[in-house]
C-alpha atoms as a printed R data frame, in Angstrom:
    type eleno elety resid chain resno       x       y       z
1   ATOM     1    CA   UNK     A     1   7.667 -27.464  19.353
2   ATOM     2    CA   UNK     A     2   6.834 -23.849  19.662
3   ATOM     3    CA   UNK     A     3   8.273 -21.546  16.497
4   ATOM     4    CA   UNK     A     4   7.844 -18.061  16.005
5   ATOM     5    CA   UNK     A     5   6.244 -17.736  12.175
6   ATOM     6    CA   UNK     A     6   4.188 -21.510  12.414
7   ATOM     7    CA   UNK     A     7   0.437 -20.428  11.794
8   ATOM     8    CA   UNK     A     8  -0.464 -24.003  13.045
9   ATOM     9    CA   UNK     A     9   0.365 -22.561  16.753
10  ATOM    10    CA   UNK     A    10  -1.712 -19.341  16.174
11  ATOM    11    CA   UNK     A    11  -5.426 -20.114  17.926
12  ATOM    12    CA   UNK     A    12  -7.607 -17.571  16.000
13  ATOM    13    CA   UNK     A    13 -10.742 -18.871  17.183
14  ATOM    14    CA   UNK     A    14 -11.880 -20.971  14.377
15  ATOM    15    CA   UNK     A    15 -15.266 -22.562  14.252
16  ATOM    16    CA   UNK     A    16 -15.933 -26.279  13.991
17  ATOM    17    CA   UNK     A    17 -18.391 -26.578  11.448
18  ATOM    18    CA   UNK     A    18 -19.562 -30.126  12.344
19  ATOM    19    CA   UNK     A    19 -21.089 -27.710  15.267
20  ATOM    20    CA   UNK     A    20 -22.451 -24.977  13.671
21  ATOM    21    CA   UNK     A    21 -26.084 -24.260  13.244
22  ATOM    22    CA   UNK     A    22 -27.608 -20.754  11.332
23  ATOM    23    CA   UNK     A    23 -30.951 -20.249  10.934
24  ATOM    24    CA   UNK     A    24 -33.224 -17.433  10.677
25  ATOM    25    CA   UNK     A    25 -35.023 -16.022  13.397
26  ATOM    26    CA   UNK     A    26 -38.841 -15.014  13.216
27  ATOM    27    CA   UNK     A    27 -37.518 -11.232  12.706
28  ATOM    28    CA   UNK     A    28 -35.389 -12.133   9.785
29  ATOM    29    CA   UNK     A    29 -31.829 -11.800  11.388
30  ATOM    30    CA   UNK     A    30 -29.080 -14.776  10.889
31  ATOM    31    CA   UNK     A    31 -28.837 -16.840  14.260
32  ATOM    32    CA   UNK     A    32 -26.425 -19.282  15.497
33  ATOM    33    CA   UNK     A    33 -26.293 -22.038  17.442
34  ATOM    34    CA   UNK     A    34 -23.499 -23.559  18.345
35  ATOM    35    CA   UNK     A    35 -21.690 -25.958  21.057
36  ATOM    36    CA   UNK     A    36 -24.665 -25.276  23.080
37  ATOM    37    CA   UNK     A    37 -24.683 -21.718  23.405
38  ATOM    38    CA   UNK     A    38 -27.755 -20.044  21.045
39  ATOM    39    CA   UNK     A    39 -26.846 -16.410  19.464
40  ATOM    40    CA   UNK     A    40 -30.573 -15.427  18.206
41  ATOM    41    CA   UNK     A    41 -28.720 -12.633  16.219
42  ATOM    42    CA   UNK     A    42 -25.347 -12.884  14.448
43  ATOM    43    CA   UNK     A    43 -23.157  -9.933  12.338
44  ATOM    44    CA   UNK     A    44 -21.176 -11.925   9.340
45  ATOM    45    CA   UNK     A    45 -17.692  -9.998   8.200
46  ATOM    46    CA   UNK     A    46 -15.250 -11.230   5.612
47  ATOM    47    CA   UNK     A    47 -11.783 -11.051   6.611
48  ATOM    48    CA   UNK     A    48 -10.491 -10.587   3.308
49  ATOM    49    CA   UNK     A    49 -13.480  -9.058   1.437
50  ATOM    50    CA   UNK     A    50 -11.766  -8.610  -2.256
51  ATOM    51    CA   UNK     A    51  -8.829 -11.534  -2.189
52  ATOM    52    CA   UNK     A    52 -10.586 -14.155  -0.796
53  ATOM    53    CA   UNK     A    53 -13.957 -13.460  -0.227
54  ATOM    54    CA   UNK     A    54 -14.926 -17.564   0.858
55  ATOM    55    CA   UNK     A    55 -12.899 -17.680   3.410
56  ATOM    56    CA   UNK     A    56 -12.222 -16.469   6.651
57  ATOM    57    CA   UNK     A    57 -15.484 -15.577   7.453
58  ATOM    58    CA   UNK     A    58 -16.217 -13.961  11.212
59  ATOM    59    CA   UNK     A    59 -18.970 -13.931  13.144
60  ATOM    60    CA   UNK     A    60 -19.913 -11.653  15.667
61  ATOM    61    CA   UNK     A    61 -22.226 -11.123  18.334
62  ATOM    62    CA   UNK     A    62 -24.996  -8.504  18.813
63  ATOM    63    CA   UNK     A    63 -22.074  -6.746  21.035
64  ATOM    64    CA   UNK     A    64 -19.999  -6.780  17.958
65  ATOM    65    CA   UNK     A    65 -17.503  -9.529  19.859
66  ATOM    66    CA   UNK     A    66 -16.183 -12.109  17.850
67  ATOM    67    CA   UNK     A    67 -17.818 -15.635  18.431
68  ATOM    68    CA   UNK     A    68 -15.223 -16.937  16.481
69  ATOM    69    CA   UNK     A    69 -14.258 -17.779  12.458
70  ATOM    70    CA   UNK     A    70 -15.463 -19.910   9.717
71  ATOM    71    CA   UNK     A    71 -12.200 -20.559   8.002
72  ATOM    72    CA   UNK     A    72 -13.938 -21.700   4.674
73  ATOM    73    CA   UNK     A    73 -17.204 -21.549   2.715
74  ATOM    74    CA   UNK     A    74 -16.769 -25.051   1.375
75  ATOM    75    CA   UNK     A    75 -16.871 -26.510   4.614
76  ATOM    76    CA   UNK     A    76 -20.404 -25.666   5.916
77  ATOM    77    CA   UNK     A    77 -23.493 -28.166   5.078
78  ATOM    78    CA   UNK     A    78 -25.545 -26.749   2.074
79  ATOM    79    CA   UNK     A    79 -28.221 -25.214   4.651
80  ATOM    80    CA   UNK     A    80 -25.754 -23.457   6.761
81  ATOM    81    CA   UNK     A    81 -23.848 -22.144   3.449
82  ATOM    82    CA   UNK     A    82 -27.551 -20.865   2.167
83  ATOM    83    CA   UNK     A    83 -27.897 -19.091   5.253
84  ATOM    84    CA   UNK     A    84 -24.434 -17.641   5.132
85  ATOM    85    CA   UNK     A    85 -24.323 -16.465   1.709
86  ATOM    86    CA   UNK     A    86 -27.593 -14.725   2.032
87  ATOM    87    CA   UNK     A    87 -26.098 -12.745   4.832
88  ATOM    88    CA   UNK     A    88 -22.828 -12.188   3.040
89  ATOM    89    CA   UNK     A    89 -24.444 -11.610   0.143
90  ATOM    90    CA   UNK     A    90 -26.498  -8.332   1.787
91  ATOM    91    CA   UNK     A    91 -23.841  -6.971   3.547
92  ATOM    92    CA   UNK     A    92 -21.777  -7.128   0.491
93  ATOM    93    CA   UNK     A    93 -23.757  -6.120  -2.614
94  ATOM    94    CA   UNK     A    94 -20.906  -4.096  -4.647
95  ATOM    95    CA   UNK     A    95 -22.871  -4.123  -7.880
96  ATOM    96    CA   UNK     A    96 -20.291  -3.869 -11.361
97  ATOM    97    CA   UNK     A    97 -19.320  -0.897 -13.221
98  ATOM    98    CA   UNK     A    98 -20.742  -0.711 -17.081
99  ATOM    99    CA   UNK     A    99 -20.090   3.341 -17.801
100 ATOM   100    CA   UNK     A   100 -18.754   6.390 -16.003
101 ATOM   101    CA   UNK     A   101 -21.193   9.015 -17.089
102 ATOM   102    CA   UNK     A   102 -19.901  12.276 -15.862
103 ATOM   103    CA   UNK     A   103 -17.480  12.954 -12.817
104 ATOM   104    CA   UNK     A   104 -16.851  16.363 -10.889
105 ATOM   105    CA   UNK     A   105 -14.230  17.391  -8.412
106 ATOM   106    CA   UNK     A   106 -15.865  19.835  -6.133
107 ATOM   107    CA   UNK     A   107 -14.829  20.981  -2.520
108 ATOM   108    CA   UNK     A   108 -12.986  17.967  -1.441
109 ATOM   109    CA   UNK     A   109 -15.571  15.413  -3.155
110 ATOM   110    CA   UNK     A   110 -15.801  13.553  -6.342
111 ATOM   111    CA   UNK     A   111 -19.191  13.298  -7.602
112 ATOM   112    CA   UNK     A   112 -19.745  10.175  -9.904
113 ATOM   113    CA   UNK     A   113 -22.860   9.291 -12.302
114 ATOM   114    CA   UNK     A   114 -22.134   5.522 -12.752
115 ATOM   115    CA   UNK     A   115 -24.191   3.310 -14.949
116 ATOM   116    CA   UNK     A   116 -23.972   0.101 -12.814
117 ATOM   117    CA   UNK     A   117 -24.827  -3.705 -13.759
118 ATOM   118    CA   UNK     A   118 -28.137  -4.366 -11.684
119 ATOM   119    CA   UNK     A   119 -30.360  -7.252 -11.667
120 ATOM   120    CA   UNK     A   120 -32.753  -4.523 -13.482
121 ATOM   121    CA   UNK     A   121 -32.803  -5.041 -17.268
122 ATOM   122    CA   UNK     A   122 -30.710  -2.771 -18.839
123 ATOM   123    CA   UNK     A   123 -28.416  -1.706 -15.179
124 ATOM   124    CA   UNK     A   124 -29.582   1.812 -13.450
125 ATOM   125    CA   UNK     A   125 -27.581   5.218 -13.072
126 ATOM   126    CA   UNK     A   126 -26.526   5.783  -9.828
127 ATOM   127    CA   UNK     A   127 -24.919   9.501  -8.593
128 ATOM   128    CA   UNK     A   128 -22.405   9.036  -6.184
129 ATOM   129    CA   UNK     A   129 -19.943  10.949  -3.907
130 ATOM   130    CA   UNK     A   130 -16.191   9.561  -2.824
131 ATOM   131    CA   UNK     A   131 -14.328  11.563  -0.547
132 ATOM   132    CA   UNK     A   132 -10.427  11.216  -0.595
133 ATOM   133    CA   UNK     A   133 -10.056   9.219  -3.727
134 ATOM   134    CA   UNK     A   134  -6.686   8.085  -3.171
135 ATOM   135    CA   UNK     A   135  -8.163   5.766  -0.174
136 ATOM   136    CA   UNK     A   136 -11.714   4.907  -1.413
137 ATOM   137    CA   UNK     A   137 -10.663   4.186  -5.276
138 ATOM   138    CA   UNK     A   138  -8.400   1.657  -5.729
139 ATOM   139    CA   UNK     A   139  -6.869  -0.740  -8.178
140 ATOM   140    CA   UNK     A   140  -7.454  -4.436  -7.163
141 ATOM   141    CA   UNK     A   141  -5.157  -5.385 -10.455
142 ATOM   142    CA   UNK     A   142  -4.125  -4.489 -12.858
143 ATOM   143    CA   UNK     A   143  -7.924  -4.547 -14.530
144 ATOM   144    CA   UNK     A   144 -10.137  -4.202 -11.762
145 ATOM   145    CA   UNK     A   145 -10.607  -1.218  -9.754
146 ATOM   146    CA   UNK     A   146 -12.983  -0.549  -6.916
147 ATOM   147    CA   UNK     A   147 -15.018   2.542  -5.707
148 ATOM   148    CA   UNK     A   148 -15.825   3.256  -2.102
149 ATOM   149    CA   UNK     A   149 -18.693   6.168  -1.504
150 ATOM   150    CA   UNK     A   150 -19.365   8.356   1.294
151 ATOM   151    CA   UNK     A   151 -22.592   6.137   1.856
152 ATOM   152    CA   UNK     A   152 -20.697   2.771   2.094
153 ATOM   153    CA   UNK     A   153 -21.627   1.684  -0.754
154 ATOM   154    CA   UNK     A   154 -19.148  -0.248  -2.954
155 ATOM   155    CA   UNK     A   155 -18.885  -0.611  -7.037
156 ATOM   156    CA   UNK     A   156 -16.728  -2.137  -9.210
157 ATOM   157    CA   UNK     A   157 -15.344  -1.558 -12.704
158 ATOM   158    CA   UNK     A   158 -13.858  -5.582 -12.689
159 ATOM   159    CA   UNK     A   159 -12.277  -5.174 -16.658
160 ATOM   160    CA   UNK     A   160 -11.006  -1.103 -17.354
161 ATOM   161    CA   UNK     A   161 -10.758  -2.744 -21.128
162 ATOM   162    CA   UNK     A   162 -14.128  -3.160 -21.094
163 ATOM   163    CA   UNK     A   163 -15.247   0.668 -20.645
164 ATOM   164    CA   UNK     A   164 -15.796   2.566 -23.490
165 ATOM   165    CA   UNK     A   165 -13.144   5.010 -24.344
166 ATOM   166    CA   UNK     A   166 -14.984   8.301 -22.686
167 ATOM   167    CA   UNK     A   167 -15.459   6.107 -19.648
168 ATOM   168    CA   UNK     A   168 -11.924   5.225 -19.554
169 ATOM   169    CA   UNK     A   169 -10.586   8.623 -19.865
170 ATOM   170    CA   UNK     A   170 -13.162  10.262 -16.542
171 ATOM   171    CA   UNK     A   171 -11.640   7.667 -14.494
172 ATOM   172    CA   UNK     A   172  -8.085   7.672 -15.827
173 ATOM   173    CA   UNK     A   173  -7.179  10.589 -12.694
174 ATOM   174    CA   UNK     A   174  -7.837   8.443 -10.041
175 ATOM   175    CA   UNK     A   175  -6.247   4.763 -11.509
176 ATOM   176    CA   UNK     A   176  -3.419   4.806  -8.817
């Protein structure tokens, strides 16, 4: 039976991961093999990047067309899920938020001085510039916020309570 609204008769071109192969190629880009066909260079995108960030994983070819979708993390052998994470991992760094140093509104930007949460001892101040703030910073919850640049880059402040007060306060005009 056919029903309009039953995900289990939606194909969206998930991949069996009993047949899935990455490795890394000689150049350092993530390759896939898989039911026969070899992809020597594969693009990995998260579906839902913030919400669910372990599953529904796509994978794309060097044409940028989808070769289809890992529906979970968990179910990929520990060498594929190495492989995978790595990738994610690189295309995804969005390092946290410890202090908002200074920001300024000028001609259509916001220009940010964050002190961000790196693997460097101590974190590193980063300037950055977000153009229409009402799209690139946003609330995840009612704690968490995160900040989009004009670079691509992504931060995030992942407890508001945490901040100290003078941090709180630069960012309070753009908490919507």
């Amino acid at each position: 039976m056919n029903t309009i609204g039953s995900i289990q008769n939606i194909d969206i071109g998930l991949l069996d991961s009993g047949k899935a192969e990455f490795y890394f190629t000689s150049g350092g880009f993530a390759g896939l093999k898989y039911d026969g066909t070899d992809y020597p260079h594969v693009t990995l995108k998260r579906a839902l990047p913030v919400g669910q960030p372990s599953e529904f994983i796509s994978v794309y070819n060097t044409e940028n067309k989808e070769i289809g979708i890992i529906r979970s993390l968990s179910e990929l052998s520990r060498e594929n899920l190495d492989i995978v994470a790595k990738e994610l991992d690189s295309r995804y760094y969005c390092p946290g938020v410890l202090e908002i140093k200074s920001v300024k509104d000028k001609l259509g930007y916001v220009y940010m001085e964050l002190h961000l949460d790196t693997d460097k001892s101590g974190g590193h101040t980063k300037s950055c510039a977000v153009k229409d703030v009402s799209k690139n910073i946003r609330m995840l919850n009612e704690q968490s916020l995160i900040i989009f640049d004009v670079d691509g880059n992504r931060y995030i402040v992942k407890d508001i309570d945490k901040l100290d007060k003078a941090s709180r306060k630069r960012l309070e005009p753009f908490m919507f």
